[in-house]
Amino acid sequence: MTLGENIQTARKAKGLSQEALAEQVGVSRQALGKWEKDTALPSLDNLQALAAVLDVSVDVLLGTTQADGTPEPALTLETLRTLLEARDAQKRRSMRLWGGAALGAAALLLCVLVGVAWQYDRQVDALQQNYQMMQEQFSRTQSELSAQIEDLQAAVRQGEATVLDWGWQPTGRVVRDLDGTWAPVTVWVTPRTVTDGMTAQLMLAHRGGRYDGTTELVDLTPGADGVYRVPGELIFTVGETVELSVQWKTAAGTATNENLGTVECAEETFRPEIIWGSSGTSLAYGYRTREKDGQTMLTLTQYPVELELDCPAWMQVQSVEVELRLDGAAGEPAAEIELTCGGEWESGDRSGSMWSGNFLDAGTEDGWPYEGGTASFVAHVTDSGGNVWTDTRPLMEKS
C-alpha cells in the first residue's frame, strides 16, 4: 500500500474525518486530501504529527505489503528523508520554471512599457512643436499689432486723424420744460483703424446751459460694423456748447486722444426752419370772400402750397401736412392736405427739402363757408423721432 492509502486506512480506523484529522495535525483539509491521494508528500514533521494523532508508528504509515501478503520491511527515516529531499528538489525546479516564466512576463511588460514611453515621447514632441508654432503665431500677431500701434501713433504725430467720421442725433422727443429745452441724444464715432481689443471713451465738456462747467466720460461700445456708439443717452440743452473728444486705448494699454469738435445747441439745432413760398414764383398767399345764396364763402388766391424745410443734418422728416383754418386755432380745420417731397439737398451740417400740395378739388370750387375771423395756413412737420413742429402762415384778404 502507498503512503496515502496507509494514512487513509489509519484515519478511518481511528474514526476521523479528513476535516477532523487535518485540524488536529494543523493543516488544511485540501493538503490532507492530496496526501491521501499520493499527489503530494507530507513533511517529516507533519508525518510524525499524523502518526501521533492516529496512534500508529511512522513505520506503519510508511509500510507496505507484498503480493503474497508478507510484510515488506518498513521504510526507514533515512529513506523518507531521501524521498523528501527529492520532493524539495522537484519544488526547486518548479520554482526555477516559475521564475523563468516570471522573467519572461517581466521582459514582455518591459517591452510594453518601452512602447508606451516611445508613444508618449512622440506625443510630447508633437505638443512641443504645436507650442512652438503657437509662440511663432503669437509673435507674428504681436508684431502686426505693434506695427498698427506705431502707424496709429505716427498718424497722430503727423497730424492725421484717427477718426474717420463721427456724428450725433436725438434719440427721442425734444422736451420743453421749466428749465428750458433739451433732448436725449446719442453720439457715434468711426475710427480710421480698428485693432483687436481696442476700447474707446467719449469726453464731453459742457459750456453754458444747465450743465455749465461739467465734464462727462462715457465708454463707447463697438459694433459689428466697426462703429463705436454711446450705449445709453446723453442730454444736450439749448443754449450750451458741447466740446467732444475721444480716447482710443489699445489692448497693450497705449492711449491716443483726438478732438472731435463742438455742438452749438441753439434753437435751430433741434428744429427745422419752415420757409413759405421760397421757390421764386412769388406765391401771394391770400383769400377773397363773396356772397352766394346768402352765405359768405372764402376762396384762396393760390390753391397750390409750396414750402421749403431747412433742417439739422440729423433730422429725418417723415411727413408734412398743411391745414386751412378760418377761425384761428380753434375748432376743426376747414381743409387739410399732405405735401409731397420734390427734392432734397445738403449744405454743411444742414439739409434742405422742397414740399408741395394743392387745396383745389371738386368740393372746393365755390370755396368754404366763412363767418369772419383769422384765416391762416398751419404747417405740421413730423420727424422720425416723433417730434412735431408747427408754423403758421397768416392769410391776407385780397381785393
Short mmCIF file of C-alpha atoms in Angstrom, two decimals:
data_model
loop_
_atom_site.label_atom_id
_atom_site.label_comp_id
_atom_site.label_asym_id
_atom_site.label_seq_id
_atom_site.Cartn_x
_atom_site.Cartn_y
_atom_site.Cartn_z
CA MET A 1 0.00 0.00 0.00
CA THR A 2 1.08 3.56 -0.61
CA LEU A 3 1.65 6.24 1.99
CA GLY A 4 -1.64 7.88 1.10
CA GLU A 5 -3.54 4.64 1.40
CA ASN A 6 -1.93 3.94 4.80
CA ILE A 7 -2.92 7.40 6.05
CA GLN A 8 -6.49 6.93 4.83
CA THR A 9 -6.74 3.42 6.41
CA ALA A 10 -5.40 4.61 9.76
CA ARG A 11 -7.74 7.65 9.71
CA LYS A 12 -10.82 5.52 9.07
CA ALA A 13 -9.71 3.01 11.71
CA LYS A 14 -9.50 5.91 14.13
CA GLY A 15 -12.97 7.08 13.04
CA LEU A 16 -11.83 10.55 11.95
CA SER A 17 -12.95 12.61 9.00
CA GLN A 18 -10.48 14.44 6.79
CA GLU A 19 -11.54 17.79 8.35
CA ALA A 20 -11.07 16.45 11.93
CA LEU A 21 -7.67 14.89 11.20
CA ALA A 22 -6.45 17.95 9.27
CA GLU A 23 -7.49 20.24 12.13
CA GLN A 24 -5.62 18.10 14.75
CA VAL A 25 -2.48 17.92 12.58
CA GLY A 26 -2.68 21.68 11.86
CA VAL A 27 -3.04 21.59 8.08
CA SER A 28 -5.84 22.23 5.64
CA ARG A 29 -8.27 19.56 4.53
CA GLN A 30 -7.09 20.06 0.94
CA ALA A 31 -3.47 19.28 1.95
CA LEU A 32 -4.56 16.12 3.76
CA GLY A 33 -6.62 15.08 0.74
CA LYS A 34 -3.55 15.42 -1.52
CA TRP A 35 -1.53 13.23 0.89
CA GLU A 36 -4.18 10.51 0.82
CA LYS A 37 -4.30 10.66 -3.00
CA ASP A 38 -0.48 10.48 -3.18
CA THR A 39 -0.38 13.71 -5.20
CA ALA A 40 1.74 15.33 -2.50
CA LEU A 41 4.02 14.16 0.33
CA PRO A 42 3.78 15.42 3.92
CA SER A 43 6.83 16.88 5.57
CA LEU A 44 8.64 14.84 8.23
CA ASP A 45 7.07 16.98 10.97
CA ASN A 46 3.59 16.50 9.51
CA LEU A 47 4.24 12.75 9.13
CA GLN A 48 5.19 12.46 12.81
CA ALA A 49 2.10 14.51 13.76
CA LEU A 50 -0.11 12.19 11.72
CA ALA A 51 1.37 9.12 13.43
CA ALA A 52 0.79 10.68 16.87
CA VAL A 53 -2.86 11.58 16.14
CA LEU A 54 -3.62 8.17 14.54
CA ASP A 55 -1.85 6.22 17.34
CA VAL A 56 0.42 4.41 14.87
CA SER A 57 4.10 4.50 14.21
CA VAL A 58 5.70 6.31 11.35
CA ASP A 59 6.85 2.89 10.06
CA VAL A 60 3.23 1.76 9.87
CA LEU A 61 2.31 4.76 7.78
CA LEU A 62 5.32 4.18 5.53
CA GLY A 63 4.98 0.34 5.39
CA THR A 64 3.59 -1.75 2.51
CA THR A 65 2.58 -5.36 1.76
CA GLN A 66 3.95 -7.68 -0.91
CA ALA A 67 1.72 -9.58 -3.28
CA ASP A 68 1.93 -12.79 -1.24
CA GLY A 69 0.81 -10.94 1.86
CA THR A 70 4.13 -10.89 3.67
CA PRO A 71 5.01 -7.51 5.03
CA GLU A 72 7.78 -5.57 3.34
CA PRO A 73 10.44 -4.18 5.57
CA ALA A 74 9.46 -0.83 6.92
CA LEU A 75 10.73 2.25 5.21
CA THR A 76 13.43 3.90 7.30
CA LEU A 77 13.58 7.57 8.22
CA GLU A 78 16.70 7.90 6.08
CA THR A 79 14.80 6.65 3.10
CA LEU A 80 11.98 9.14 3.91
CA ARG A 81 14.50 11.96 4.04
CA THR A 82 15.77 10.91 0.64
CA LEU A 83 12.20 11.00 -0.68
CA LEU A 84 11.55 14.39 0.87
CA GLU A 85 14.82 15.79 -0.50
CA ALA A 86 13.83 14.55 -3.95
CA ARG A 87 10.49 16.27 -3.50
CA ASP A 88 12.20 19.51 -2.43
CA ALA A 89 14.48 19.30 -5.46
CA GLN A 90 11.40 18.96 -7.62
CA LYS A 91 9.94 22.04 -5.94
CA ARG A 92 13.11 23.99 -6.62
CA ARG A 93 12.95 23.00 -10.28
CA SER A 94 9.33 24.16 -10.36
CA MET A 95 10.33 27.43 -8.75
CA ARG A 96 13.03 27.92 -11.37
CA LEU A 97 10.47 27.27 -14.07
CA TRP A 98 8.09 29.74 -12.48
CA GLY A 99 10.97 32.20 -12.12
CA GLY A 100 11.75 31.85 -15.82
CA ALA A 101 8.11 32.44 -16.66
CA ALA A 102 8.04 35.48 -14.40
CA LEU A 103 11.23 36.74 -16.04
CA GLY A 104 9.62 36.32 -19.47
CA ALA A 105 6.50 38.15 -18.31
CA ALA A 106 8.68 40.94 -16.91
CA ALA A 107 10.52 41.16 -20.22
CA LEU A 108 7.20 41.39 -22.07
CA LEU A 109 5.96 44.06 -19.66
CA LEU A 110 9.21 45.95 -20.16
CA CYS A 111 8.68 45.87 -23.93
CA VAL A 112 5.14 47.21 -23.47
CA LEU A 113 6.40 49.98 -21.20
CA VAL A 114 9.13 50.87 -23.70
CA GLY A 115 6.48 51.09 -26.43
CA VAL A 116 4.24 53.29 -24.28
CA ALA A 117 7.19 55.50 -23.38
CA TRP A 118 8.09 55.83 -27.06
CA GLN A 119 4.50 56.79 -27.91
CA TYR A 120 4.48 59.27 -25.02
CA ASP A 121 7.74 60.80 -26.29
CA ARG A 122 6.13 61.24 -29.71
CA GLN A 123 3.12 62.99 -28.17
CA VAL A 124 5.41 65.24 -26.11
CA ASP A 125 7.36 66.11 -29.27
CA ALA A 126 4.09 66.92 -31.10
CA LEU A 127 2.93 69.13 -28.21
CA GLN A 128 6.27 70.91 -28.17
CA GLN A 129 6.01 71.52 -31.91
CA ASN A 130 2.44 72.86 -31.53
CA TYR A 131 3.55 75.09 -28.67
CA GLN A 132 6.41 76.42 -30.77
CA MET A 133 4.02 77.12 -33.67
CA MET A 134 1.65 78.95 -31.30
CA GLN A 135 4.55 81.02 -29.98
CA GLU A 136 5.57 81.92 -33.51
CA GLN A 137 1.98 82.85 -34.42
CA PHE A 138 1.67 84.93 -31.24
CA SER A 139 4.93 86.68 -32.08
CA ARG A 140 3.68 87.48 -35.59
CA THR A 141 0.35 88.78 -34.21
CA GLN A 142 2.17 90.87 -31.63
CA SER A 143 4.43 92.29 -34.32
CA GLU A 144 1.44 93.16 -36.51
CA LEU A 145 -0.32 94.78 -33.56
CA SER A 146 2.80 96.75 -32.68
CA ALA A 147 3.06 97.90 -36.28
CA GLN A 148 -0.57 99.05 -36.25
CA ILE A 149 0.00 100.89 -32.98
CA GLU A 150 3.09 102.56 -34.40
CA ASP A 151 1.14 103.55 -37.52
CA LEU A 152 -1.62 104.98 -35.36
CA GLN A 153 0.83 106.89 -33.19
CA ALA A 154 2.71 108.09 -36.26
CA ALA A 155 -0.55 109.30 -37.77
CA VAL A 156 -1.27 111.29 -34.62
CA ARG A 157 2.25 112.73 -34.56
CA GLN A 158 1.89 113.76 -38.19
CA GLY A 159 -1.47 115.39 -37.52
CA GLU A 160 -3.53 112.73 -39.33
CA ALA A 161 -6.95 111.97 -37.89
CA THR A 162 -7.58 108.71 -36.05
CA VAL A 163 -11.32 109.30 -36.60
CA LEU A 164 -12.86 108.55 -39.95
CA ASP A 165 -16.26 110.04 -39.12
CA TRP A 166 -18.47 110.97 -36.19
CA GLY A 167 -21.90 112.43 -35.54
CA TRP A 168 -24.81 112.81 -33.15
CA GLN A 169 -28.59 112.85 -33.26
CA PRO A 170 -31.54 112.98 -30.87
CA THR A 171 -32.98 109.63 -29.81
CA GLY A 172 -36.36 110.93 -28.65
CA ARG A 173 -38.63 113.94 -28.47
CA VAL A 174 -37.30 117.41 -27.82
CA VAL A 175 -38.51 118.41 -24.36
CA ARG A 176 -39.55 121.88 -23.26
CA ASP A 177 -39.93 122.34 -19.52
CA LEU A 178 -39.33 124.99 -16.84
CA ASP A 179 -35.57 124.53 -17.14
CA GLY A 180 -35.53 125.13 -20.88
CA THR A 181 -35.34 122.98 -23.99
CA TRP A 182 -33.33 119.77 -24.10
CA ALA A 183 -33.15 116.49 -25.97
CA PRO A 184 -31.79 112.98 -25.35
CA VAL A 185 -29.05 112.29 -27.90
CA THR A 186 -26.58 109.60 -28.92
CA VAL A 187 -23.06 110.00 -30.31
CA TRP A 188 -21.22 107.65 -32.67
CA VAL A 189 -17.57 107.58 -33.76
CA THR A 190 -15.93 105.59 -36.59
CA PRO A 191 -12.16 105.03 -36.10
CA ARG A 192 -9.83 105.02 -39.09
CA THR A 193 -8.18 101.81 -37.86
CA VAL A 194 -9.66 99.13 -35.61
CA THR A 195 -7.44 96.69 -33.70
CA ASP A 196 -8.38 93.68 -31.58
CA GLY A 197 -9.19 94.64 -28.01
CA MET A 198 -9.29 98.39 -28.76
CA THR A 199 -11.56 100.40 -26.43
CA ALA A 200 -12.82 103.98 -26.61
CA GLN A 201 -14.11 106.64 -24.25
CA LEU A 202 -16.02 109.80 -25.14
CA MET A 203 -15.35 113.02 -23.22
CA LEU A 204 -17.97 115.79 -23.20
CA ALA A 205 -17.31 119.23 -21.75
CA HIS A 206 -20.45 121.37 -21.26
CA ARG A 207 -20.16 125.15 -21.63
CA GLY A 208 -23.30 127.16 -20.75
CA GLY A 209 -26.78 125.79 -20.15
CA ARG A 210 -27.92 123.81 -17.12
CA TYR A 211 -24.74 121.67 -17.06
CA ASP A 212 -22.26 124.51 -17.43
CA GLY A 213 -18.73 123.55 -16.31
CA THR A 214 -19.38 119.82 -16.03
CA THR A 215 -17.49 117.05 -17.84
CA GLU A 216 -18.72 113.58 -18.74
CA LEU A 217 -16.61 110.50 -19.54
CA VAL A 218 -18.62 107.77 -21.28
CA ASP A 219 -17.48 104.35 -22.55
CA LEU A 220 -18.22 103.73 -26.22
CA THR A 221 -19.43 100.30 -27.33
CA PRO A 222 -18.03 98.86 -30.59
CA GLY A 223 -20.50 97.44 -33.09
CA ALA A 224 -20.13 94.72 -35.69
CA ASP A 225 -19.82 97.46 -38.33
CA GLY A 226 -16.75 98.92 -36.62
CA VAL A 227 -18.63 101.98 -35.32
CA TYR A 228 -18.32 102.89 -31.63
CA ARG A 229 -21.55 104.18 -30.06
CA VAL A 230 -22.80 105.57 -26.75
CA PRO A 231 -24.71 102.66 -25.15
CA GLY A 232 -27.27 104.94 -23.44
CA GLU A 233 -28.43 108.55 -23.82
CA LEU A 234 -26.76 111.90 -23.29
CA ILE A 235 -28.51 115.25 -22.70
CA PHE A 236 -27.92 118.31 -24.87
CA THR A 237 -29.69 121.54 -23.80
CA VAL A 238 -30.50 124.61 -25.85
CA GLY A 239 -28.09 127.44 -25.01
CA GLU A 240 -25.00 125.32 -24.38
CA THR A 241 -21.92 124.36 -26.36
CA VAL A 242 -20.66 120.79 -26.01
CA GLU A 243 -16.99 120.06 -26.74
CA LEU A 244 -16.38 116.42 -27.68
CA SER A 245 -13.18 114.35 -27.80
CA VAL A 246 -12.38 110.63 -27.92
CA GLN A 247 -9.66 108.49 -26.38
CA TRP A 248 -8.62 105.25 -28.05
CA LYS A 249 -6.83 102.63 -25.97
CA THR A 250 -5.17 99.55 -27.50
CA ALA A 251 -5.08 96.11 -25.91
CA ALA A 252 -1.49 96.87 -24.87
CA GLY A 253 -2.68 99.94 -22.95
CA THR A 254 -1.46 102.65 -25.36
CA ALA A 255 -3.82 105.65 -25.29
CA THR A 256 -4.43 108.18 -28.07
CA ASN A 257 -6.66 111.27 -27.76
CA GLU A 258 -8.31 113.29 -30.53
CA ASN A 259 -10.74 116.19 -30.53
CA LEU A 260 -13.96 115.59 -32.44
CA GLY A 261 -15.46 119.08 -32.48
CA THR A 262 -18.24 121.09 -30.86
CA VAL A 263 -22.03 121.09 -30.99
CA GLU A 264 -23.70 124.50 -30.75
CA CYS A 265 -27.05 123.76 -29.14
CA ALA A 266 -29.15 126.67 -30.43
CA GLU A 267 -32.86 126.55 -31.14
CA GLU A 268 -32.25 125.77 -34.81
CA THR A 269 -30.06 122.82 -33.75
CA PHE A 270 -33.18 120.97 -32.63
CA ARG A 271 -35.85 122.17 -35.04
CA PRO A 272 -36.44 122.75 -38.73
CA GLU A 273 -36.97 126.16 -40.27
CA ILE A 274 -40.15 126.34 -42.38
CA ILE A 275 -39.91 128.76 -45.33
CA TRP A 276 -43.14 129.58 -47.20
CA GLY A 277 -43.24 130.16 -50.97
CA SER A 278 -39.46 130.24 -51.49
CA SER A 279 -39.41 128.80 -55.00
CA GLY A 280 -39.20 132.20 -56.66
CA THR A 281 -42.74 132.13 -58.04
CA SER A 282 -43.86 134.96 -55.74
CA LEU A 283 -46.78 132.98 -54.39
CA ALA A 284 -49.11 135.57 -52.93
CA TYR A 285 -50.99 133.55 -50.34
CA GLY A 286 -54.28 135.24 -49.54
CA TYR A 287 -58.04 134.87 -49.78
CA ARG A 288 -61.18 136.55 -51.14
CA THR A 289 -64.77 136.42 -49.98
CA ARG A 290 -68.04 136.56 -51.92
CA GLU A 291 -71.70 136.06 -51.23
CA LYS A 292 -73.52 133.03 -52.54
CA ASP A 293 -77.08 132.14 -51.71
CA GLY A 294 -77.00 134.49 -48.72
CA GLN A 295 -73.80 132.96 -47.27
CA THR A 296 -70.25 134.30 -47.21
CA MET A 297 -67.79 131.98 -48.99
CA LEU A 298 -63.98 132.10 -48.78
CA THR A 299 -61.80 131.22 -51.75
CA LEU A 300 -57.98 131.14 -51.99
CA THR A 301 -55.96 133.33 -54.30
CA GLN A 302 -53.39 130.49 -54.60
CA TYR A 303 -54.58 126.88 -54.13
CA PRO A 304 -51.12 125.29 -54.64
CA VAL A 305 -48.97 125.40 -51.48
CA GLU A 306 -45.20 125.10 -51.54
CA LEU A 307 -42.74 125.38 -48.68
CA GLU A 308 -39.08 124.67 -48.01
CA LEU A 309 -37.61 122.93 -44.96
CA ASP A 310 -34.17 123.86 -43.64
CA CYS A 311 -33.34 121.09 -41.12
CA PRO A 312 -30.42 119.92 -38.98
CA ALA A 313 -28.44 117.20 -40.77
CA TRP A 314 -29.54 114.55 -38.25
CA MET A 315 -33.26 115.15 -38.78
CA GLN A 316 -35.28 112.78 -40.95
CA VAL A 317 -38.62 114.26 -41.98
CA GLN A 318 -41.47 111.75 -42.04
CA SER A 319 -44.39 113.90 -43.16
CA VAL A 320 -45.51 117.49 -43.82
CA GLU A 321 -49.18 118.49 -43.52
CA VAL A 322 -50.85 121.88 -44.05
CA GLU A 323 -54.25 122.89 -42.64
CA LEU A 324 -56.53 125.73 -43.74
CA ARG A 325 -58.03 127.35 -40.65
CA LEU A 326 -60.72 130.01 -40.88
CA ASP A 327 -61.24 130.68 -37.19
CA GLY A 328 -57.72 130.89 -35.84
CA ALA A 329 -56.52 127.91 -33.82
CA ALA A 330 -59.97 126.98 -32.51
CA GLY A 331 -62.24 124.36 -34.00
CA GLU A 332 -61.62 121.93 -36.82
CA PRO A 333 -59.66 122.93 -39.93
CA ALA A 334 -61.72 123.77 -42.98
CA ALA A 335 -59.42 121.62 -45.12
CA GLU A 336 -56.07 119.83 -44.86
CA ILE A 337 -53.57 118.33 -47.32
CA GLU A 338 -50.39 116.22 -47.06
CA LEU A 339 -47.46 117.61 -49.02
CA THR A 340 -45.02 115.53 -51.07
CA CYS A 341 -41.26 115.98 -51.22
CA GLY A 342 -39.99 117.32 -54.54
CA GLY A 343 -36.24 117.38 -53.89
CA GLU A 344 -33.54 117.25 -51.20
CA TRP A 345 -30.02 118.63 -50.78
CA GLU A 346 -27.31 119.02 -48.13
CA SER A 347 -25.28 122.04 -47.10
CA GLY A 348 -22.72 121.63 -44.31
CA ASP A 349 -24.45 120.49 -41.15
CA ARG A 350 -27.91 121.35 -42.57
CA SER A 351 -30.18 119.65 -45.10
CA GLY A 352 -32.90 121.14 -47.27
CA SER A 353 -36.01 119.82 -48.98
CA MET A 354 -38.95 121.16 -51.01
CA TRP A 355 -42.56 120.14 -50.31
CA SER A 356 -45.76 120.91 -52.24
CA GLY A 357 -49.50 120.17 -52.35
CA ASN A 358 -52.84 121.59 -53.61
CA PHE A 359 -56.07 122.53 -51.84
CA LEU A 360 -58.03 122.57 -55.09
CA ASP A 361 -60.50 119.74 -55.67
CA ALA A 362 -64.06 119.31 -56.87
CA GLY A 363 -65.51 120.03 -53.44
CA THR A 364 -63.85 123.43 -53.04
CA GLU A 365 -64.73 125.14 -56.36
CA ASP A 366 -67.03 127.53 -54.56
CA GLY A 367 -64.78 127.89 -51.53
CA TRP A 368 -65.57 127.32 -47.85
CA PRO A 369 -68.29 128.91 -45.66
CA TYR A 370 -66.74 131.83 -43.78
CA GLU A 371 -68.12 133.64 -40.75
CA GLY A 372 -65.24 136.00 -40.21
CA GLY A 373 -62.10 135.57 -38.15
CA THR A 374 -58.42 134.87 -38.80
CA ALA A 375 -57.63 132.81 -41.90
CA SER A 376 -54.26 131.05 -41.99
CA PHE A 377 -52.23 128.06 -43.16
CA VAL A 378 -50.83 125.88 -40.35
CA ALA A 379 -47.94 123.53 -41.25
CA HIS A 380 -47.12 120.40 -39.18
CA VAL A 381 -43.68 118.81 -39.74
CA THR A 382 -43.15 115.38 -38.14
CA ASP A 383 -39.67 113.83 -37.86
CA SER A 384 -38.58 110.21 -37.31
CA GLY A 385 -38.22 110.80 -33.56
CA GLY A 386 -41.91 111.64 -33.21
CA ASN A 387 -41.34 115.38 -32.82
CA VAL A 388 -43.97 117.62 -34.42
CA TRP A 389 -43.00 121.16 -35.41
CA THR A 390 -45.71 123.71 -36.19
CA ASP A 391 -45.60 127.00 -38.07
CA THR A 392 -48.45 129.36 -39.03
CA ARG A 393 -48.73 131.48 -42.19
CA PRO A 394 -51.48 134.17 -41.85
CA LEU A 395 -53.59 134.80 -45.00
CA MET A 396 -54.40 138.35 -46.02
CA GLU A 397 -57.67 139.25 -47.72
CA LYS A 398 -57.17 140.42 -51.29
CA SER A 399 -59.41 142.88 -53.08
#
